[in-house]
Coordinates of C-alpha atoms and ligand atoms in Angstrom, one line a residue:
M1 CA 18.7 -93.6 -93.1
K2 CA 17.3 -96.4 -95.8
I3 CA 17.6 -96.0 -99.1
L4 CA 15.3 -98.1 -102.0
K5 CA 16.2 -98.2 -105.7
A6 CA 13.4 -98.9 -108.2
S7 CA 13.3 -99.5 -112.2
W8 CA 10.3 -96.7 -111.5
V9 CA 9.5 -94.3 -108.7
I10 CA 6.1 -92.6 -109.0
S11 CA 6.1 -89.5 -106.7
C12 CA 2.4 -88.7 -106.9
D13 CA 3.5 -84.9 -106.5
E14 CA 2.3 -81.8 -108.1
N15 CA 3.6 -82.7 -111.6
N16 CA 2.9 -86.3 -111.5
T17 CA 6.8 -86.7 -111.6
I18 CA 7.7 -90.2 -112.7
I19 CA 11.5 -91.2 -112.3
K20 CA 13.0 -93.9 -114.4
D21 CA 15.7 -95.7 -112.2
G22 CA 14.9 -93.5 -109.1
A23 CA 15.7 -94.0 -105.6
V24 CA 13.9 -92.9 -102.4
A25 CA 16.0 -92.0 -99.2
F26 CA 14.0 -91.8 -95.9
D27 CA 13.8 -92.2 -92.3
K28 CA 10.7 -91.3 -90.6
K29 CA 10.1 -88.8 -93.2
I30 CA 11.1 -88.8 -96.8
I31 CA 14.8 -87.4 -97.1
A32 CA 15.3 -87.4 -101.0
V33 CA 13.4 -88.5 -104.0
A34 CA 15.7 -88.6 -107.0
T35 CA 17.7 -90.6 -109.9
E36 CA 19.7 -93.6 -108.5
D37 CA 22.7 -91.7 -109.8
F38 CA 22.0 -88.7 -108.1
I39 CA 21.3 -90.4 -104.7
K40 CA 24.5 -92.2 -105.0
E41 CA 26.4 -89.0 -105.3
K42 CA 24.9 -87.4 -102.6
Y43 CA 24.8 -90.3 -100.3
P44 CA 28.2 -92.2 -101.2
D45 CA 28.6 -94.3 -98.0
S46 CA 24.9 -95.2 -97.7
K47 CA 23.7 -98.8 -98.8
I48 CA 21.1 -99.0 -101.3
E49 CA 18.8 -101.8 -101.7
D50 CA 17.8 -102.6 -105.3
L51 CA 14.1 -103.8 -105.5
G52 CA 15.2 -105.4 -108.7
E53 CA 13.9 -105.6 -112.4
N54 CA 10.3 -104.2 -113.4
S55 CA 10.0 -102.7 -109.8
V56 CA 7.9 -99.8 -108.7
L57 CA 8.1 -97.7 -105.8
M58 CA 5.2 -95.4 -104.8
P59 CA 3.4 -93.9 -102.1
G60 CA 1.4 -96.4 -100.0
L61 CA -2.4 -96.4 -100.8
I62 CA -4.8 -94.6 -99.0
N63 CA -8.3 -96.3 -98.5
S64 CA -10.2 -93.1 -97.7
H65 CA -13.6 -95.0 -96.8
I66 CA -14.3 -98.5 -95.2
H67 CA -16.4 -100.0 -92.7
L68 CA -14.7 -102.9 -90.9
E69 CA -17.4 -103.8 -88.6
F70 CA -19.4 -105.0 -91.4
S71 CA -16.4 -107.3 -92.7
S72 CA -18.4 -110.6 -92.1
N73 CA -20.6 -109.9 -94.9
T74 CA -20.4 -112.0 -98.1
T75 CA -23.7 -113.3 -99.4
T76 CA -26.0 -111.9 -96.5
L77 CA -26.9 -108.4 -97.7
K78 CA -29.1 -107.7 -100.7
Y79 CA -27.8 -105.6 -103.5
G80 CA -29.3 -103.8 -106.7
N81 CA -31.6 -101.5 -104.8
F82 CA -30.7 -98.9 -102.0
M83 CA -33.9 -99.7 -99.8
S84 CA -33.6 -103.6 -100.5
W85 CA -30.1 -103.1 -99.1
L86 CA -30.9 -100.9 -96.2
N87 CA -33.7 -103.5 -95.0
S88 CA -31.2 -106.2 -95.4
V89 CA -28.8 -104.3 -93.2
I90 CA -31.5 -104.0 -90.5
T91 CA -32.2 -107.5 -90.5
S92 CA -29.1 -108.7 -90.3
R93 CA -27.1 -106.1 -88.7
E94 CA -26.7 -107.9 -85.5
K95 CA -25.5 -111.0 -86.9
L96 CA -23.0 -109.5 -88.9
V97 CA -21.4 -107.3 -86.7
K98 CA -21.2 -110.2 -84.2
N99 CA -19.4 -112.5 -86.4
A100 CA -17.1 -109.3 -87.3
T101 CA -14.8 -110.7 -84.6
K102 CA -11.5 -109.0 -83.5
E103 CA -9.7 -111.7 -85.1
L104 CA -11.6 -111.7 -88.6
I105 CA -11.1 -107.9 -88.5
K106 CA -7.2 -108.4 -87.9
E107 CA -7.1 -110.7 -90.7
K108 CA -9.0 -108.1 -92.9
L109 CA -6.3 -105.4 -92.0
E110 CA -3.5 -107.7 -92.7
F111 CA -4.9 -108.4 -96.2
I112 CA -5.5 -104.9 -96.6
K113 CA -1.7 -104.3 -95.9
R114 CA -0.5 -106.6 -98.2
S115 CA -2.7 -105.4 -101.2
G116 CA -1.0 -102.3 -100.9
T117 CA -2.7 -99.8 -98.5
T118 CA -0.9 -98.1 -95.7
T119 CA -3.7 -95.8 -94.4
I120 CA -7.4 -96.2 -94.0
G121 CA -10.2 -93.9 -93.1
A122 CA -12.1 -96.3 -90.9
I123 CA -15.9 -95.6 -89.8
S124 CA -16.8 -97.1 -86.9
S125 CA -20.4 -97.3 -85.7
Y126 CA -20.0 -99.2 -82.6
S127 CA -16.2 -99.3 -81.6
F128 CA -15.7 -103.2 -82.2
D129 CA -13.0 -102.5 -84.4
L130 CA -11.0 -99.8 -82.4
E131 CA -8.6 -102.7 -80.7
P132 CA -8.0 -104.5 -84.2
C133 CA -7.4 -100.8 -85.6
F134 CA -5.3 -99.6 -82.8
N135 CA -2.7 -102.8 -82.9
S136 CA -2.4 -102.5 -86.7
D137 CA 0.5 -101.3 -88.3
L138 CA -1.5 -99.5 -90.6
N139 CA -2.3 -95.4 -90.2
V140 CA -5.9 -95.3 -89.1
V141 CA -8.0 -91.9 -89.2
Y142 CA -10.5 -93.6 -86.9
F143 CA -14.0 -92.2 -87.7
S144 CA -16.5 -92.3 -84.5
E145 CA -19.8 -92.1 -86.3
V146 CA -22.7 -90.3 -85.3
I147 CA -26.1 -91.5 -86.2
G148 CA -29.7 -91.4 -85.5
S149 CA -32.7 -88.9 -85.9
K150 CA -35.3 -89.9 -83.2
P151 CA -36.1 -87.0 -81.1
D152 CA -36.4 -88.9 -77.6
M153 CA -33.2 -90.6 -78.4
I154 CA -31.0 -87.7 -79.2
D155 CA -29.5 -87.6 -75.6
S156 CA -28.5 -91.2 -75.3
L157 CA -27.3 -91.2 -78.7
F158 CA -25.1 -88.3 -78.3
D159 CA -24.0 -89.8 -74.8
D160 CA -23.2 -93.0 -76.7
F161 CA -21.3 -91.2 -79.4
K162 CA -19.1 -89.2 -77.1
E163 CA -18.5 -92.1 -74.9
R164 CA -16.9 -93.9 -78.2
L165 CA -14.9 -91.0 -79.3
K166 CA -13.4 -90.7 -75.7
S167 CA -12.5 -94.4 -76.1
A168 CA -10.9 -93.6 -79.4
K169 CA -9.0 -90.7 -77.9
E170 CA -7.4 -92.5 -75.2
K171 CA -5.9 -94.8 -77.4
K172 CA -2.6 -92.9 -78.4
R173 CA 0.2 -94.2 -80.9
E174 CA 1.7 -92.5 -83.9
G175 CA -0.4 -93.1 -86.8
F176 CA -3.9 -93.5 -85.1
F177 CA -6.2 -90.2 -85.4
P178 CA -9.6 -90.1 -83.4
S179 CA -12.1 -88.1 -85.9
I180 CA -15.5 -88.0 -86.4
A181 CA -18.2 -89.2 -89.2
I182 CA -21.4 -87.9 -89.4
H183 CA -23.7 -90.8 -90.8
S184 CA -25.4 -89.1 -93.5
P185 CA -28.2 -86.3 -93.9
Y186 CA -31.3 -88.3 -93.5
S187 CA -30.1 -90.2 -90.7
V188 CA -28.7 -87.7 -88.3
H189 CA -30.6 -85.2 -86.1
P190 CA -29.6 -81.5 -87.0
F191 CA -28.8 -81.3 -83.2
L192 CA -26.4 -84.0 -83.4
I193 CA -24.9 -82.8 -86.3
R194 CA -24.5 -79.3 -85.1
E195 CA -22.8 -80.4 -81.7
S196 CA -20.6 -83.4 -83.1
L197 CA -19.2 -80.7 -85.5
K198 CA -18.6 -78.4 -82.6
I199 CA -16.4 -80.7 -81.2
A200 CA -14.6 -81.6 -84.5
K201 CA -13.9 -78.0 -84.9
D202 CA -12.8 -77.4 -81.6
E203 CA -10.5 -80.2 -81.5
K204 CA -9.2 -80.0 -85.2
M205 CA -10.6 -83.6 -86.2
A206 CA -11.1 -84.8 -89.6
V207 CA -14.8 -85.3 -90.5
S208 CA -16.4 -87.2 -93.0
T209 CA -19.9 -88.0 -94.2
H210 CA -22.3 -90.1 -96.8
F211 CA -23.7 -87.8 -99.0
L212 CA -26.6 -88.1 -101.6
E213 CA -25.8 -91.8 -102.3
S214 CA -28.8 -93.0 -103.8
P215 CA -32.0 -91.6 -105.9
E216 CA -34.0 -92.5 -102.8
E217 CA -32.0 -90.4 -100.5
F218 CA -32.5 -87.5 -103.4
D219 CA -36.1 -88.0 -103.6
W220 CA -36.4 -88.2 -99.5
L221 CA -34.2 -85.1 -98.7
H222 CA -35.8 -82.9 -101.6
K223 CA -39.2 -83.9 -101.9
D224 CA -40.2 -86.1 -99.0
E225 CA -41.0 -88.7 -101.5
G226 CA -40.1 -91.9 -102.8
G227 CA -38.3 -95.4 -101.2
F228 CA -37.4 -93.8 -97.9
V229 CA -41.1 -92.7 -97.1
E230 CA -42.2 -96.1 -96.0
F231 CA -39.1 -96.6 -94.4
F232 CA -38.7 -93.6 -92.2
K233 CA -42.8 -94.1 -91.3
N234 CA -42.3 -97.7 -90.1
F235 CA -39.2 -97.4 -88.3
L236 CA -39.0 -93.9 -87.1
G237 CA -42.6 -92.5 -87.5
Q238 CA -41.2 -89.8 -89.4
E239 CA -42.9 -88.0 -92.2
K240 CA -40.4 -85.7 -93.5
A241 CA -36.9 -85.3 -94.0
V242 CA -35.2 -83.0 -91.3
T243 CA -32.4 -81.6 -93.3
K244 CA -32.0 -80.1 -97.1
P245 CA -29.0 -81.0 -98.9
M246 CA -27.7 -77.6 -99.0
E247 CA -28.6 -76.7 -95.4
F248 CA -26.6 -79.9 -94.4
L249 CA -23.4 -78.7 -96.6
N250 CA -23.8 -75.3 -95.0
Q251 CA -23.1 -76.7 -91.6
F252 CA -19.7 -77.9 -92.6
E253 CA -18.1 -74.6 -93.0
G254 CA -15.1 -74.1 -91.3
V255 CA -14.5 -77.9 -90.9
K256 CA -11.3 -79.5 -92.1
P257 CA -10.0 -81.9 -93.4
L258 CA -13.3 -82.9 -94.8
S259 CA -14.8 -85.4 -97.1
F260 CA -18.1 -86.5 -98.5
T261 CA -18.8 -90.0 -99.5
H262 CA -20.5 -91.0 -102.7
C263 CA -22.2 -87.9 -103.7
V264 CA -23.5 -89.8 -106.7
E265 CA -26.8 -87.7 -106.6
A266 CA -25.2 -84.6 -106.0
S267 CA -26.5 -81.4 -108.1
K268 CA -24.2 -79.0 -109.8
S269 CA -24.6 -76.3 -106.9
D270 CA -23.9 -79.5 -104.3
L271 CA -20.4 -80.0 -105.9
E272 CA -19.8 -76.4 -106.4
K273 CA -20.3 -76.0 -102.5
I274 CA -18.4 -79.1 -101.7
K275 CA -15.7 -77.2 -103.7
D276 CA -16.1 -74.2 -101.8
L277 CA -15.7 -76.1 -98.6
D278 CA -12.4 -77.2 -100.0
A279 CA -13.9 -81.1 -99.3
V280 CA -12.8 -84.2 -101.3
I281 CA -15.2 -86.6 -102.3
N282 CA -14.7 -90.1 -101.4
H283 CA -15.7 -92.3 -104.4
C284 CA -16.6 -96.1 -103.7
P285 CA -17.4 -97.2 -107.5
T286 CA -18.3 -100.9 -106.4
S287 CA -20.6 -99.8 -103.6
N288 CA -22.3 -97.4 -106.1
R289 CA -22.6 -100.3 -108.6
V290 CA -23.8 -103.0 -106.1
L291 CA -25.9 -101.1 -103.7
N292 CA -27.6 -98.2 -106.5
N293 CA -26.6 -99.6 -110.2
S294 CA -25.1 -96.3 -110.4
R295 CA -22.0 -94.6 -110.9
L296 CA -20.1 -90.9 -109.9
K297 CA -20.2 -88.8 -113.0
I298 CA -16.4 -88.2 -112.7
Q299 CA -16.3 -85.5 -115.6
N300 CA -18.5 -83.1 -113.4
L301 CA -15.6 -83.5 -110.8
L302 CA -13.0 -82.7 -113.2
D303 CA -14.8 -79.9 -114.9
L304 CA -14.9 -78.1 -111.5
D305 CA -11.6 -79.2 -110.5
I306 CA -12.8 -81.4 -107.1
P307 CA -10.5 -83.8 -105.9
F308 CA -11.8 -87.3 -105.3
A309 CA -10.2 -90.0 -103.0
I310 CA -11.0 -93.7 -103.5
G311 CA -12.8 -96.0 -100.8
T312 CA -13.7 -99.7 -101.0
D313 CA -16.8 -99.0 -98.5
G314 CA -16.9 -102.1 -96.5
L315 CA -17.6 -105.5 -97.2
S316 CA -21.4 -104.8 -96.3
S317 CA -21.1 -103.5 -100.4
N318 CA -18.0 -104.9 -101.9
N319 CA -16.5 -108.3 -102.5
S320 CA -13.0 -106.7 -101.9
L321 CA -11.2 -104.5 -99.2
S322 CA -8.3 -104.4 -101.8
M323 CA -7.5 -100.9 -103.2
F324 CA -6.1 -102.4 -106.3
D325 CA -9.3 -104.4 -106.7
E326 CA -11.2 -101.1 -106.5
L327 CA -8.7 -99.4 -108.9
R328 CA -9.4 -101.8 -111.4
N329 CA -13.3 -101.5 -111.2
A330 CA -13.1 -97.8 -111.2
L331 CA -10.7 -98.1 -114.4
M332 CA -13.6 -100.4 -116.1
I333 CA -16.7 -98.5 -114.8
H334 CA -15.9 -95.1 -116.1
T335 CA -15.9 -95.9 -119.7
E336 CA -16.3 -92.4 -121.3
Q337 CA -12.5 -91.7 -119.7
N338 CA -9.6 -92.5 -121.9
V339 CA -8.0 -95.4 -119.9
V340 CA -4.4 -94.3 -120.0
A341 CA -5.1 -90.9 -118.8
F342 CA -7.7 -92.3 -116.2
A343 CA -5.2 -94.5 -114.7
K344 CA -3.0 -91.6 -113.8
L345 CA -5.8 -89.9 -112.1
L346 CA -6.8 -92.6 -110.3
I347 CA -3.4 -93.2 -108.8
L348 CA -3.3 -89.7 -107.9
A349 CA -6.8 -90.3 -106.2
A350 CA -5.9 -93.3 -104.4
T351 CA -2.5 -91.4 -102.8
K352 CA -2.5 -87.7 -102.7
N353 CA -6.4 -87.1 -102.6
G354 CA -6.7 -89.8 -100.0
A355 CA -4.4 -87.9 -98.0
K356 CA -6.4 -84.7 -98.2
A357 CA -9.6 -86.5 -97.5
L358 CA -7.9 -87.4 -94.2
G359 CA -5.5 -84.4 -93.7
L360 CA -2.3 -86.6 -93.6
N361 CA 1.2 -85.5 -94.6
K362 CA 1.4 -88.5 -96.9
G363 CA 0.3 -90.2 -100.4
I364 CA 3.4 -88.6 -102.1
L365 CA 6.9 -89.0 -102.3
E366 CA 8.8 -85.8 -101.5
K367 CA 11.0 -84.3 -99.1
N368 CA 9.6 -84.1 -95.5
A369 CA 6.5 -86.1 -96.3
D370 CA 5.6 -89.3 -94.4
A371 CA 7.6 -92.2 -95.3
D372 CA 4.9 -94.6 -96.3
L373 CA 5.8 -96.3 -99.5
I374 CA 5.0 -99.7 -101.2
A375 CA 7.3 -101.7 -103.7
I376 CA 5.6 -103.8 -106.4
S377 CA 6.9 -105.8 -109.3
L378 CA 5.5 -105.6 -112.9
P379 CA 5.2 -109.1 -114.5
D380 CA 7.4 -107.5 -117.3
E381 CA 8.9 -104.4 -118.8
V382 CA 7.1 -101.2 -119.5
E383 CA 8.7 -99.1 -122.1
D384 CA 7.0 -95.8 -122.2
E385 CA 6.3 -94.4 -118.9
E386 CA 2.9 -93.0 -119.8
D387 CA 1.8 -96.6 -119.8
L388 CA 2.9 -97.3 -116.3
C389 CA 0.1 -96.3 -114.0
L390 CA -2.3 -98.4 -116.4
N391 CA -0.1 -101.5 -116.0
I392 CA 0.1 -101.0 -112.1
I393 CA -3.7 -101.1 -112.1
L394 CA -4.2 -103.5 -114.3
H395 CA -1.7 -106.3 -113.0
T396 CA -1.0 -105.8 -109.1
K397 CA -2.6 -107.9 -106.5
E398 CA -0.1 -107.7 -103.9
V399 CA 3.1 -105.8 -102.9
N400 CA 6.5 -107.1 -102.2
K401 CA 7.3 -104.4 -99.4
T402 CA 5.7 -102.0 -97.4
V403 CA 7.1 -99.1 -95.3
I404 CA 5.0 -97.2 -93.0
G405 CA 6.8 -94.1 -90.9
G406 CA 9.8 -95.2 -92.1
N407 CA 9.7 -99.0 -91.0
Y408 CA 9.4 -102.0 -93.0
V409 CA 6.0 -103.5 -92.1
Ligands
LIG1 O1 -21.5 -96.6 -97.4 C1 -22.2 -97.7 -97.1 C2 -23.7 -97.6 -97.7 N1 -24.1 -96.3 -97.1 C3 -24.3 -96.2 -95.9 N2 -24.0 -96.8 -94.9 C4 -22.9 -98.0 -94.8 C5 -22.4 -98.4 -95.7 N3 -21.9 -99.3 -95.4 C6 -21.9 -99.6 -94.1 N4 -22.6 -98.4 -93.9 C7 -23.0 -98.3 -92.0 C8 -23.2 -96.9 -91.4 O2 -22.0 -96.4 -91.4 O3 -24.5 -99.0 -92.1 C9 -24.8 -98.6 -91.1 C10 -24.4 -97.4 -90.5 O4 -24.0 -97.3 -89.3 C11 -26.4 -98.5 -90.7 S1 -27.4 -97.3 -91.7 C12 -27.5 -97.9 -93.0
LIG2 FE1 -20.0 -96.1 -96.2

């Protein structure tokens, strides 16, 4: 058993409990979370490591949506309009993906860890990120992505997807979870949606999908109009969308754990359906800002009590894979939310809700949860517990210590 003591322990539990001068006892799982005095009394013979002045101990962050295979992008892709981005992806995809070498992805994973993330939901389009993800200390929910809508390509696309999923399933280690991503309602043929969801249900795998990210996607899916019309005509010879948003959502009945990424253009009834499905929304604020000049209406989610998690998306739509950078951006763009209260919600989104999105027993410091912890230090004293989450988000760039599955990594 190991015990860490910090000035503050943020549990991210149901009641959002914060403990001043707290301590956490753990091995692979959390054993106890309490005040230092209580832990000392309970385990009088155990050594306690003090994390020092202005230290904070909290669950490791969970980046619920990331594309590592696009990690070589910095200035190549076009931002500001979804169609421009998509066309630039089509033009530069091959070069970008080739430049995202295993070494580069390994470096990014190291950075992700140093910046406080202990678990990622990695969307894999090609399996080029499989080896670095498997070899990383991080917990990885590894989503093999199914994509493609051209009828004469369906069989080969499905075979290719199954092959990638198989190679992920052959990789076995603690903290590595093969799962399934359906790219989006506009880009995946109904046959592929149905068959891949069958596999997910049979094998109880997590599922994640992009959903209603852009106004162009909304216009295409609802009305067969807008920016997608020309794109589909030119690339796929397709004139109409194959799946309406609600038809798409209806197919996810019984799938769990389940998450929908973006949902910026989702309607009230779409959101109600997502709530019904007990799914989580992966919110990627920077990606929404740079690709679409838009932002998720968080208040609608709060009103309907739909949990949201935080994802950086890939470097194809972000300048950083740090969750603290992403949390700062979220804090800055959702100006209608009170900054102090919203900081608390964001910390829960990046921990507890990320765990729900990915179906893991993490993101919370509570007896029997997985021992994934980060230790950080604030630049100066925080007097009022109320201000803690805001200050953590404003000031943290790197962590001092990371524990994953009870091990220092
Ligand atoms: O989430 C962003 C924007 N929306 C859709 N897809 C992606 C994103 N970042 C990377 N992608 C990938 C996607 O997984 O782009 C590829 C897919 O494999 C091409 S289709 C746009
Ligand atoms: Fe994405």
